[in-house]
Coordinates of C-alpha atoms in Angstrom, one line a residue:
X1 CA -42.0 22.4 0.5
X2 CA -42.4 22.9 -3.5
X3 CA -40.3 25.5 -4.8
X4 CA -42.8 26.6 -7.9
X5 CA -46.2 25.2 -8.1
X6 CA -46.4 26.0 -12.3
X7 CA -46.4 23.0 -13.6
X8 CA -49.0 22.3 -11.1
X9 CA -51.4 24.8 -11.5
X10 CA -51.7 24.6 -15.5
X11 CA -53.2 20.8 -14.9
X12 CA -55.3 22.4 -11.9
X13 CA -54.1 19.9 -9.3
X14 CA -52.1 20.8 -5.5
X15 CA -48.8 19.8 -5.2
X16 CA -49.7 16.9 -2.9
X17 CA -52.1 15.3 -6.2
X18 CA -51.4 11.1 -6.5
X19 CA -50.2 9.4 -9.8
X20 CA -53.9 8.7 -10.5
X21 CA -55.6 12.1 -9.6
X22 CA -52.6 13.6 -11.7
X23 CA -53.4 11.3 -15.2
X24 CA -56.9 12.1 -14.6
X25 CA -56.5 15.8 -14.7
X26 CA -54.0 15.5 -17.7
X27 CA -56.4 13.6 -20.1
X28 CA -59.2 16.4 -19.2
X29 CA -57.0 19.0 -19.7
X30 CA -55.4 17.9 -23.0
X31 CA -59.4 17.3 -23.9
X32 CA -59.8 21.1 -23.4
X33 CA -56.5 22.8 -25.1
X34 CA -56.5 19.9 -27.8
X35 CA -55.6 22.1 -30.9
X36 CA -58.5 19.8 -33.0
X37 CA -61.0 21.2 -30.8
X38 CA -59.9 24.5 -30.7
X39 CA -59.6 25.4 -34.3
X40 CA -55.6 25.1 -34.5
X41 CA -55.4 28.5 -32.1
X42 CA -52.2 29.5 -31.5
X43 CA -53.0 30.1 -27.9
X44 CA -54.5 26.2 -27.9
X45 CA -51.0 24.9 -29.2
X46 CA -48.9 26.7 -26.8
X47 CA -51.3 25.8 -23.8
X48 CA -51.5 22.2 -25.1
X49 CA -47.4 22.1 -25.3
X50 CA -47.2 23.6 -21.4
X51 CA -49.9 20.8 -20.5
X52 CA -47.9 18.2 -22.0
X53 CA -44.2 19.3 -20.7
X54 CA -46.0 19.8 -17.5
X55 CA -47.5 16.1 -17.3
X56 CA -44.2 14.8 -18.5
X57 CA -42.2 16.1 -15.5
X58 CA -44.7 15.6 -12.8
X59 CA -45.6 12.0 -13.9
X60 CA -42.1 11.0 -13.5
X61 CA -41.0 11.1 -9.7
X62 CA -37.3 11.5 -10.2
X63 CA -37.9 14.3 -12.5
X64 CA -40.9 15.6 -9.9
X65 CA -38.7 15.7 -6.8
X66 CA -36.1 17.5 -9.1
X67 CA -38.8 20.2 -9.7
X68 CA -40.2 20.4 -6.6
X69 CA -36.7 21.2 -5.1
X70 CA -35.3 23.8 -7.9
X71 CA -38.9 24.9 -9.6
X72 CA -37.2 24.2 -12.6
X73 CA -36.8 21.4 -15.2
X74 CA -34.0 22.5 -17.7
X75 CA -30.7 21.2 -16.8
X76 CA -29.1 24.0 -17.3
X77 CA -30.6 26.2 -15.6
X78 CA -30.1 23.7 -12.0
X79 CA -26.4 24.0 -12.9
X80 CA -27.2 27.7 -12.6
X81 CA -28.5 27.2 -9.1
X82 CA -25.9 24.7 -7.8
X83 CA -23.4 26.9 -9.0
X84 CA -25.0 30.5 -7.6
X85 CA -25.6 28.5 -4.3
X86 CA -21.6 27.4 -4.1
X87 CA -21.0 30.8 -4.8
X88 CA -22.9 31.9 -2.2
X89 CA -21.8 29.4 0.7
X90 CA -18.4 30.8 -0.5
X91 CA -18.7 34.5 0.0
X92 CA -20.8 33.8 3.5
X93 CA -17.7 31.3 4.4
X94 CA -14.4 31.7 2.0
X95 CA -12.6 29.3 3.9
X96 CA -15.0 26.5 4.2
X97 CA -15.8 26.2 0.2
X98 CA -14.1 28.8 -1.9
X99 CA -12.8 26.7 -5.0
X100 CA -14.6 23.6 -4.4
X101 CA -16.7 23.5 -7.4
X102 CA -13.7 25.0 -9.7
X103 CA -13.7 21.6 -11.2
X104 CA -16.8 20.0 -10.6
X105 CA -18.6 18.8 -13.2
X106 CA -22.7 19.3 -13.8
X107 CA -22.8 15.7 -13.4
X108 CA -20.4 16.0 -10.0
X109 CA -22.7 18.7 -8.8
X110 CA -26.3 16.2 -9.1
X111 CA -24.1 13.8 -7.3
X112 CA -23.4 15.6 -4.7
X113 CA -26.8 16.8 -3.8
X114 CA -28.6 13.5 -4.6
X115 CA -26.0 10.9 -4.0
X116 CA -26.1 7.8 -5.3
X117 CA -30.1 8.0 -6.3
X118 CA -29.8 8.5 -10.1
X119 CA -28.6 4.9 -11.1
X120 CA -26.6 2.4 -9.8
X121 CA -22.5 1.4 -11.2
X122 CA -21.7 4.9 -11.7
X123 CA -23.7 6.4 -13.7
X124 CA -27.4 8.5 -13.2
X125 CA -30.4 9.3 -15.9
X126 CA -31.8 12.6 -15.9
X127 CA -34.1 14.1 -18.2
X128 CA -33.6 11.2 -20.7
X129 CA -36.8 12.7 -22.6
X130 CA -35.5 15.5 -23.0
X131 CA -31.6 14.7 -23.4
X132 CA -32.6 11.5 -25.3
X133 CA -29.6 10.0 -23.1
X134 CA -27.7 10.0 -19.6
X135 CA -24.4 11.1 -18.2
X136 CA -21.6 8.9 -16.7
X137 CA -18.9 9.7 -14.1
X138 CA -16.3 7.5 -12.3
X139 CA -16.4 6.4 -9.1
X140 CA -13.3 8.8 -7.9
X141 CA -15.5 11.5 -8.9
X142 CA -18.0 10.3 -7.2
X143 CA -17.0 9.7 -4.0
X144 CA -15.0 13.3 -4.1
X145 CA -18.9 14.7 -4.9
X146 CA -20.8 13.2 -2.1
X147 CA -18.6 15.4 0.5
X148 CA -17.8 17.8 -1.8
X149 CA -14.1 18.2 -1.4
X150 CA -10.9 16.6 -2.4
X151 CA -8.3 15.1 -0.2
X152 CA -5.3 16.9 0.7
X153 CA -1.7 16.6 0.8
X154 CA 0.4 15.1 3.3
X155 CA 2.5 16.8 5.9
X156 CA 5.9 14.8 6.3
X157 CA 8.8 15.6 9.1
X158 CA 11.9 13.6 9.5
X159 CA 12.4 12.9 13.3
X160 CA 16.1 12.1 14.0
X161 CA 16.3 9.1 16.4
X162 CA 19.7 8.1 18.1
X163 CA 20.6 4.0 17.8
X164 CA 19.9 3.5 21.3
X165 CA 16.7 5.1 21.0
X166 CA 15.2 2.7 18.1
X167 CA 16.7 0.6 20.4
X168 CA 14.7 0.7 23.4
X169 CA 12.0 2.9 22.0
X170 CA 10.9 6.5 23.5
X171 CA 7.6 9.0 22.8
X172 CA 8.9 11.9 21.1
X173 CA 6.6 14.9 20.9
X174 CA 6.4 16.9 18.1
X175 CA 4.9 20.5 17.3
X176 CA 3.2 21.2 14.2
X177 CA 1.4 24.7 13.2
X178 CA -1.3 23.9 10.6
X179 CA -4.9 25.6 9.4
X180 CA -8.1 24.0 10.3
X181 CA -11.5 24.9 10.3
X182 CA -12.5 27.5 13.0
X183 CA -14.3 25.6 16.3
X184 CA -16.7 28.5 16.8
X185 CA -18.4 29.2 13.6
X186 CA -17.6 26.0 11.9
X187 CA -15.7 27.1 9.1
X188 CA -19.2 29.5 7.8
X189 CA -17.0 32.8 9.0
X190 CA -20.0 34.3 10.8
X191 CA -22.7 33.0 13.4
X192 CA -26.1 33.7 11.5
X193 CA -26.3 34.7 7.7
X194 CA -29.6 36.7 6.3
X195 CA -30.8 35.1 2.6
X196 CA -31.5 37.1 0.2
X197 CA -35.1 37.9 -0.6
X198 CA -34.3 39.4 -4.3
X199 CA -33.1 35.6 -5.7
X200 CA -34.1 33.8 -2.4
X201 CA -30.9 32.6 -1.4
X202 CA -29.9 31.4 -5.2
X203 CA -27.6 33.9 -5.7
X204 CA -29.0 34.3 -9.8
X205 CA -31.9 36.0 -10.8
X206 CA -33.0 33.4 -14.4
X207 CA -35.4 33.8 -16.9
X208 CA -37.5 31.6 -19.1
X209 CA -38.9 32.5 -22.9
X210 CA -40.8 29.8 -25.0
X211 CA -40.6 29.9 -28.7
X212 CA -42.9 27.3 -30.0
X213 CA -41.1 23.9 -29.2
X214 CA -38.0 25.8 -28.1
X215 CA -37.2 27.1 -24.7
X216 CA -34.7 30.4 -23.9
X217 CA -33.3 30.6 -20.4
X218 CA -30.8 32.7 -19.3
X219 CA -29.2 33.4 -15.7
X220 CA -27.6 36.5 -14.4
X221 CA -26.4 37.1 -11.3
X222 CA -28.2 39.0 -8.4
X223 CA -27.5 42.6 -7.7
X224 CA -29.1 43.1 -4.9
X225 CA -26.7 40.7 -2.7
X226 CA -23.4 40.7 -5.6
X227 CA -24.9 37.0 -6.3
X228 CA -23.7 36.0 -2.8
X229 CA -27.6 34.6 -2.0
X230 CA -26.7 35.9 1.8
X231 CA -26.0 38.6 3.7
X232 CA -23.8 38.6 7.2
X233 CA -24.0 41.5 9.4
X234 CA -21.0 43.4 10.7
X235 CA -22.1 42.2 13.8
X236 CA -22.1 39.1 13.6
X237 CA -18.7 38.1 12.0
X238 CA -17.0 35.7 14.0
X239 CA -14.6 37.1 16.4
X240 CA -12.0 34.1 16.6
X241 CA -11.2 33.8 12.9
X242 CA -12.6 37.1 11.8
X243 CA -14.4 36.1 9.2
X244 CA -12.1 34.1 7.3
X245 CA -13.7 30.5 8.1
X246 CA -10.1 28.9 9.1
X247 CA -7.8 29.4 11.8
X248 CA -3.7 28.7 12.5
X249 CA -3.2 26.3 15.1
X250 CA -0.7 24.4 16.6
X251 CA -1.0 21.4 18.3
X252 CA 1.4 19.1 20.1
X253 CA 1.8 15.4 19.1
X254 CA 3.0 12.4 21.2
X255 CA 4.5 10.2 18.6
X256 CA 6.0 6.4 19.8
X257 CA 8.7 5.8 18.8
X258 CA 8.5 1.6 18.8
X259 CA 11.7 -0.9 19.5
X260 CA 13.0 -2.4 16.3
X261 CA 12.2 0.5 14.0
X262 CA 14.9 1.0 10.9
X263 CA 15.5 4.0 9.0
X264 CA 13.1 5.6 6.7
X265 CA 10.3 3.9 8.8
X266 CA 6.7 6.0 8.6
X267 CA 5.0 6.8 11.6
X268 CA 1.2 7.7 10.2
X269 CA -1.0 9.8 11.7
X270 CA -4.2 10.1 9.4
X271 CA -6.5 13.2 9.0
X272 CA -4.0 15.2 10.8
X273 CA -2.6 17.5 8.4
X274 CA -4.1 20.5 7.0
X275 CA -7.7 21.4 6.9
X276 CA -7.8 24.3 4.4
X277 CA -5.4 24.4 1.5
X278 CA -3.8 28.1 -0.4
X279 CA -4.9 27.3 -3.8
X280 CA -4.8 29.5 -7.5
X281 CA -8.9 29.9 -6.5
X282 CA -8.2 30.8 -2.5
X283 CA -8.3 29.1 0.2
X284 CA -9.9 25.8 -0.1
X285 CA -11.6 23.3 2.4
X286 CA -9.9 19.6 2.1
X287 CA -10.3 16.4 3.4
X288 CA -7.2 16.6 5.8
X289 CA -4.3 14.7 4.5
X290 CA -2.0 12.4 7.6
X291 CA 1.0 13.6 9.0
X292 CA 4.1 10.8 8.2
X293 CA 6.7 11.3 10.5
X294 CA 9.8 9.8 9.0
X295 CA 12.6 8.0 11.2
X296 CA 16.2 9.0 10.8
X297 CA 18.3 6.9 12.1
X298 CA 21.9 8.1 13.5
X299 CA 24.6 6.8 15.5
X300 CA 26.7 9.3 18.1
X301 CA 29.8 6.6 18.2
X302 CA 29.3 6.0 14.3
X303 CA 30.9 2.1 15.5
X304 CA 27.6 0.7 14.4
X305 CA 25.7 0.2 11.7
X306 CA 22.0 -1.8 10.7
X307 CA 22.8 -4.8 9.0
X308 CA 19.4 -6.1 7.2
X309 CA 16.2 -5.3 9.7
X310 CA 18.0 -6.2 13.3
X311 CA 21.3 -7.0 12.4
X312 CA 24.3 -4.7 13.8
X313 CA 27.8 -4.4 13.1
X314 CA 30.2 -3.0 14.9
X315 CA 32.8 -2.1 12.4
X316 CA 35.7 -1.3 14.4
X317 CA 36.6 -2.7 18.1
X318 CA 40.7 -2.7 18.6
X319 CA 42.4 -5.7 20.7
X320 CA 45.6 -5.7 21.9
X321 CA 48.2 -8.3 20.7
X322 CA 47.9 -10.2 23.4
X323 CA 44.2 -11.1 23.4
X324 CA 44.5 -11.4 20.0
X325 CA 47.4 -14.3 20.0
X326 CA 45.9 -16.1 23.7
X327 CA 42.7 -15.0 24.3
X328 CA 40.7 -12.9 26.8
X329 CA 38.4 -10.9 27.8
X330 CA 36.8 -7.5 25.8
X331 CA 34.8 -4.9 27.1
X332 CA 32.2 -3.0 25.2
X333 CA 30.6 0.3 26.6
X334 CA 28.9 2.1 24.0
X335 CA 25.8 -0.6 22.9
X336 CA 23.0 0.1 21.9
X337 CA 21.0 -1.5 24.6
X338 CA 23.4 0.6 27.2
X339 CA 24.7 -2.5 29.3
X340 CA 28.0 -3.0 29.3
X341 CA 28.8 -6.1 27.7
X342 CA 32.1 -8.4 27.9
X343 CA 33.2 -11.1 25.7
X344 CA 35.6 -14.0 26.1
X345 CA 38.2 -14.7 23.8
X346 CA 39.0 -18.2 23.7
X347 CA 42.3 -19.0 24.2
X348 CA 43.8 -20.4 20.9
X349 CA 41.6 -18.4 19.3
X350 CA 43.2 -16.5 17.1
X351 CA 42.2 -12.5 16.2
X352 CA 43.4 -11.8 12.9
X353 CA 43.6 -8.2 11.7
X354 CA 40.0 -7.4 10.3
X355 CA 38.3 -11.0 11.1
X356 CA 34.6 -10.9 11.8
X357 CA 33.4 -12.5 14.8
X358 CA 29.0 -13.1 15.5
X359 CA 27.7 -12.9 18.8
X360 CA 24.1 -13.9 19.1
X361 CA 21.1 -11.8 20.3
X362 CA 23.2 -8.8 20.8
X363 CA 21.8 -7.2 17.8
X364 CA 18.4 -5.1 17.5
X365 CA 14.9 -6.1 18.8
X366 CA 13.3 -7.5 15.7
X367 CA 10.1 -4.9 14.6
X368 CA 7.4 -7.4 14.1
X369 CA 8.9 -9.2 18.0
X370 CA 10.6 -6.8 20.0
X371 CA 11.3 -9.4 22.7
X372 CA 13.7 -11.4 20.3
X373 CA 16.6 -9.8 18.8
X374 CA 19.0 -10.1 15.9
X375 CA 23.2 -11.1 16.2
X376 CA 25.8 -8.8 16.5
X377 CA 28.9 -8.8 14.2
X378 CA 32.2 -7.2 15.4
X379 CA 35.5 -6.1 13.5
X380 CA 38.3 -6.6 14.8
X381 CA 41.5 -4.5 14.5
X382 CA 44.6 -5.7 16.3
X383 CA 46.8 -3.3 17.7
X384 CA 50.9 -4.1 17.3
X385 CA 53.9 -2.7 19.7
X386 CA 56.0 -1.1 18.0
X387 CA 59.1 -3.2 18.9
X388 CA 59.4 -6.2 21.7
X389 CA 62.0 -6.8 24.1
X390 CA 64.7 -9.3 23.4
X391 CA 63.9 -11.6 25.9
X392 CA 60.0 -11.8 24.8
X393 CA 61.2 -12.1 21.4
X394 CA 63.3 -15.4 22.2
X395 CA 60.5 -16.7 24.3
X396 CA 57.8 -16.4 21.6
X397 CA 60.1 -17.6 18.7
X398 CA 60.9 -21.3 21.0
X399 CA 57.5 -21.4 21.5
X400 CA 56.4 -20.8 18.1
X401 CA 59.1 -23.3 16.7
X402 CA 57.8 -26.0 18.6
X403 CA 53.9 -25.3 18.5
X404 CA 52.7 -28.1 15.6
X405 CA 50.1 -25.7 14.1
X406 CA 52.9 -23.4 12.8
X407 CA 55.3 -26.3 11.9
X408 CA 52.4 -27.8 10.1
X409 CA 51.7 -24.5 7.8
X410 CA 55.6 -23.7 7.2
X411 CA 55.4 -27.4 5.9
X412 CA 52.4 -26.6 3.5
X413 CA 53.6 -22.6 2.6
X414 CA 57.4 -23.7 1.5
X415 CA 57.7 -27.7 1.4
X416 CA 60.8 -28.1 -0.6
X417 CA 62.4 -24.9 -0.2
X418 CA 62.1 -24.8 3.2
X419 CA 64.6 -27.7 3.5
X420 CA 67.4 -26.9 0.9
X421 CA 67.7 -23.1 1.4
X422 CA 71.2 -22.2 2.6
X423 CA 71.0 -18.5 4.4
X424 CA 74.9 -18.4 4.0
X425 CA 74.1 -17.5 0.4
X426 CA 71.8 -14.8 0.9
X427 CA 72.9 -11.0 1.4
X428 CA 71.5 -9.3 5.2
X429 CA 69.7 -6.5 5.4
X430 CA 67.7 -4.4 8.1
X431 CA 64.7 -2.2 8.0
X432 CA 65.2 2.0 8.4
X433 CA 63.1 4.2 10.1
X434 CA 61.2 6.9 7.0
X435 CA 59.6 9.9 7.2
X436 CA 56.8 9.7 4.3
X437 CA 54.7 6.9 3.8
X438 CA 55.0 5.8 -0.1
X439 CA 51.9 5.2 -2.3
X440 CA 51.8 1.3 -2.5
X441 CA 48.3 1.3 -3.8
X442 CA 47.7 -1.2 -7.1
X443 CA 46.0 0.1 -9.3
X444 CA 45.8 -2.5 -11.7
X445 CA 42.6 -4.8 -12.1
X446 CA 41.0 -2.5 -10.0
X447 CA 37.6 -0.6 -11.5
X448 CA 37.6 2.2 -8.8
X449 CA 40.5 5.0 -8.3
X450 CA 40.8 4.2 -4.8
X451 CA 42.9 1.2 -3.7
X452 CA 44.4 -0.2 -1.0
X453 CA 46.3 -2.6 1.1
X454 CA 46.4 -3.4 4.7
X455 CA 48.2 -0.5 6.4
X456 CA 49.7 0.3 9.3
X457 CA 48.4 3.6 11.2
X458 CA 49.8 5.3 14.2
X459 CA 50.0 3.9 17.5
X460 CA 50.6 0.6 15.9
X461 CA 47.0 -0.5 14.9
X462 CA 47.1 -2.8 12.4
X463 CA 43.4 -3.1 10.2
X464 CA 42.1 -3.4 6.6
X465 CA 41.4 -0.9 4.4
X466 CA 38.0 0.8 4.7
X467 CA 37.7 1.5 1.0
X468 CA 38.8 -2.5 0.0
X469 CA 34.9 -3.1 0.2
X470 CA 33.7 -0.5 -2.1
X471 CA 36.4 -1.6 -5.3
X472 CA 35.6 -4.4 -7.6
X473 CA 38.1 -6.9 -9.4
X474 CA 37.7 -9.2 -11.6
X475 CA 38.3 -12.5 -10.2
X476 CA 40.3 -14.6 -12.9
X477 CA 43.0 -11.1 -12.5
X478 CA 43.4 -12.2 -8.9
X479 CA 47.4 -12.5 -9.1
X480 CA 50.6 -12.2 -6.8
X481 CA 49.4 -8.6 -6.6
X482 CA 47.1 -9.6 -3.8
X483 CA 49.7 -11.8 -1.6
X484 CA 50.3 -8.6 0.9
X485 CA 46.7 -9.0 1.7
X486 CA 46.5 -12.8 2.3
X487 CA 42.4 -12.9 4.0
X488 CA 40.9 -11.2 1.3
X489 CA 39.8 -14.4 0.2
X490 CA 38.5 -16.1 3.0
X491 CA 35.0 -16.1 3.8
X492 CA 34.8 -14.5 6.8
X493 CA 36.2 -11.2 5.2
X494 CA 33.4 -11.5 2.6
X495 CA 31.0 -11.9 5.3
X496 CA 32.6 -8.6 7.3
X497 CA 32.7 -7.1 3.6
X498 CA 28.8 -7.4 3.3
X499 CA 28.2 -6.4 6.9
X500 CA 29.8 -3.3 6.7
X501 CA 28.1 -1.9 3.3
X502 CA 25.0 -3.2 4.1
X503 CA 23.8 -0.6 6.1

């Protein structure tokens, strides 16, 4: 349906005319009001002008279905409309537009109501005879014009997860309050609206006044309906969200929680979030952003830790002297997967105090394969008497005199001293019991405050210092400093030393 028929009736033609009917009925028309036939009449110019504007709109079928739409050709005064008729959708439904064309453009508001017809790559034509040009707009703006709205933020929650959890995997299921549109009236506020018969539903009452070649327009807004271009009835206001548009809701999720996962992993659940936005302008209607739910890991024990993706490291499992010296077995209760697990020392094996031991596919289910699964790297800490009987003392010391490993590294340690020493020539001493522990830290070559040797705690457990792994030295100041802690060198300590600050 044509909104004016103006333009139509000054070249005597129906709104339905053909391209052919339409020239015909130009060239007799611009016959009649030609200004040489008419004496130069002022009333001949200015119906010669309206002929010709007329012609020049209607002969053009863009610019035609433009007119036939709006009943007007003047850009600014369809800016008017789109405008009045957001304003209107607004006050009928504050929740479902309010805002949206804050920061809309004139050429974001053609987009939106005629897509991508005016022009391919971006960009439309309108009116270039009378603009003498066209307008341009991205293709972000474009897409955010075709629905109207922008996207909106995300909703993040960090969802704590136990080891043994990320582990075997679980659904957790999380509750969320957010605002969405209302079900019942579709975000309008009301069931049925009543247009406006003063401005028919534009929600601005405009004006046209021709001076010669120049045209005057101005807009002002309605007063009969406040420039709303609808009217809602009391009783028909929606009862569920009152009006409004929007509603609070909250809705339960079922999130999986899959085996393998590490920490910071995002969960993503898209279009989720919130439907309507608090903004400067009101509440606003928004492309609903995802809900990430974020995994943090934790560890009750706080034994273990993630080495790489499916790595773990258990950074502190105590052995007795024994099983450290001849082998056997050790139990672990608290993993990850929940079996209990056991693990044979080999005898001749030896356990040194904070040595690093691998055991394969005892680690995490890998994320990408949850049926294969990383290693598992254990610390051990050896855990000394505090004083041996006499008779296990003599029995050790033959049999360490006579085993060819330690004769063998007495050999290499003291080779020429070991032979000529004479103990008649030294003085004897004992050990004393002490109350307070003196601070034998070095502190020299060391680039951190804290330092630290091996050290002995109570009940006779005998480890390396935690702390050794977060100093740094330089290497060529390596000196006799370092001789109380003789494996600091060794590789396997610099493999434990990675494992256990990797996480």
């Amino acid at each position: 349906m044509v909104k004016d028929t103006r333009f139509y009736d000054l070249l005597n033609v129906s709104p339905t005319v053909s391209p052919q009917e339409l020239k015909k009925s130009y060239k007799l028309a611009a016959l009649r009001y030609h200004p040489d036939k008419n004496g130069h009449s002022e009333s001949a110019k200015q119906a010669f002008q309206q002929i010709t504007e007329a012609y020049g709109i209607l002969s053009d079928e863009r610019k035609r279905k433009i007119y036939d739409r709006y009943g007007v050709s003047d850009e600014n005064e369809i800016v008017a409309i789109l405008a009045s008729q957001k304003r209107a959708a607004a006050a009928a439904a504050p929740a479902a537009t309010a805002a949206r064309n804050m920061e809309m453009t004139p050429g974001d508001l053609f987009a939106h109501f005629f897509g991508d017809g005016f022009g391919a790559g971006g960009e439309f034509s309108f009116l270039q005879g009378n603009l003498g040009g066209h307008c341009r707009f991205n293709s972000a703006a474009k897409d955010k014009a075709r629905d109207g709205k922008s996207r909106g933020p995300d909703i993040k929650h960090n969802l704590k997860c136990e080891l043994k959890e990320l582990y075997s995997g679980k659904v957790a299921k999380l509750g969320l309050t957010r605002t969405r549109l209302c079900h019942r009236c579709s975000g309008h506020g009301s069931m049925t609206s009543s247009v406006c018969g003063e401005c028919r539903g534009q929600g601005v009452y405009s004006q046209t006044r021709r001076h010669g070649p120049l045209v005057q327009t101005w807009s002002s807004s309605c007063r009969n309906c406040s420039g709303a271009g609808t009217f809602v009835k009391s009783n028909d206001v929606c009862q569920t969200c009152r009006g409004t548009g929007y509603i609070r809701e909250r809705k339960i999720f079922e999130v999986e929680i899959k085996p393998g996962l590490s920490n910071k992993s995002e969960i993503i659940l898209p279009g989720e979030a919130d439907q309507v936005i608090s903004t400067v302008y009101g509440k606003q209607q928004v492309i609903p952003g995802d809900v990430i739910i974020i995994v943090q890991e934790q560890c009750s024990t706080g034994r273990y830790r993630r080495f790489r993706e499916s790595d773990l490291v258990l950074t502190r499992c105590v052995v007795d002297l024994r099983t450290s010296l001849c082998g056997g077995s050790i139990y672990i209760d608290d993993h990850p997967s929940g079996r209990p697990i056991k693990l044979e020392v080999i005898p001749g094996e030896l356990l040194n105090p904070g040595s690093i031991k691998c055991v394969e596919n005892l680690g995490m289910p890998k994320r990408d394969n949850p049926s294969q699964y990383g290693d598992l790297y254990i610390k051990f800490c050896v855990n000394f008497p505090e004083r041996l009987e006499p008779e296990t003392m003599n029995v050790i010391s033959s049999a360490l005199a006579s085993d060819s490993n330690i004769i063998r590294q007495e050999n290499i340690t003291e080779p020429s001293s070991a032979q000529t020493r004479n103990p008649d020539c030294y003085e004897e001493h004992v050990f004393s019991n002490f109350n307070e522990i003196p601070d034998l830290r070095k502190r020299r070559h060391y680039n951190s405050s804290v330092a630290g040797n091996k050290r002995h705690k109570p009940g006779g457990i005998y480890e390396s210092e935690d702390e050794y792994s977060d100093r740094s030295y330089d290497e060529d100041a390596y000196d006799d400093g370092f001789d109380v802690y003789p494996d600091a060198r060794p590789k396997t300590y610099r493999m434990g030393e990675e494992a256990t600050t990797a996480s």
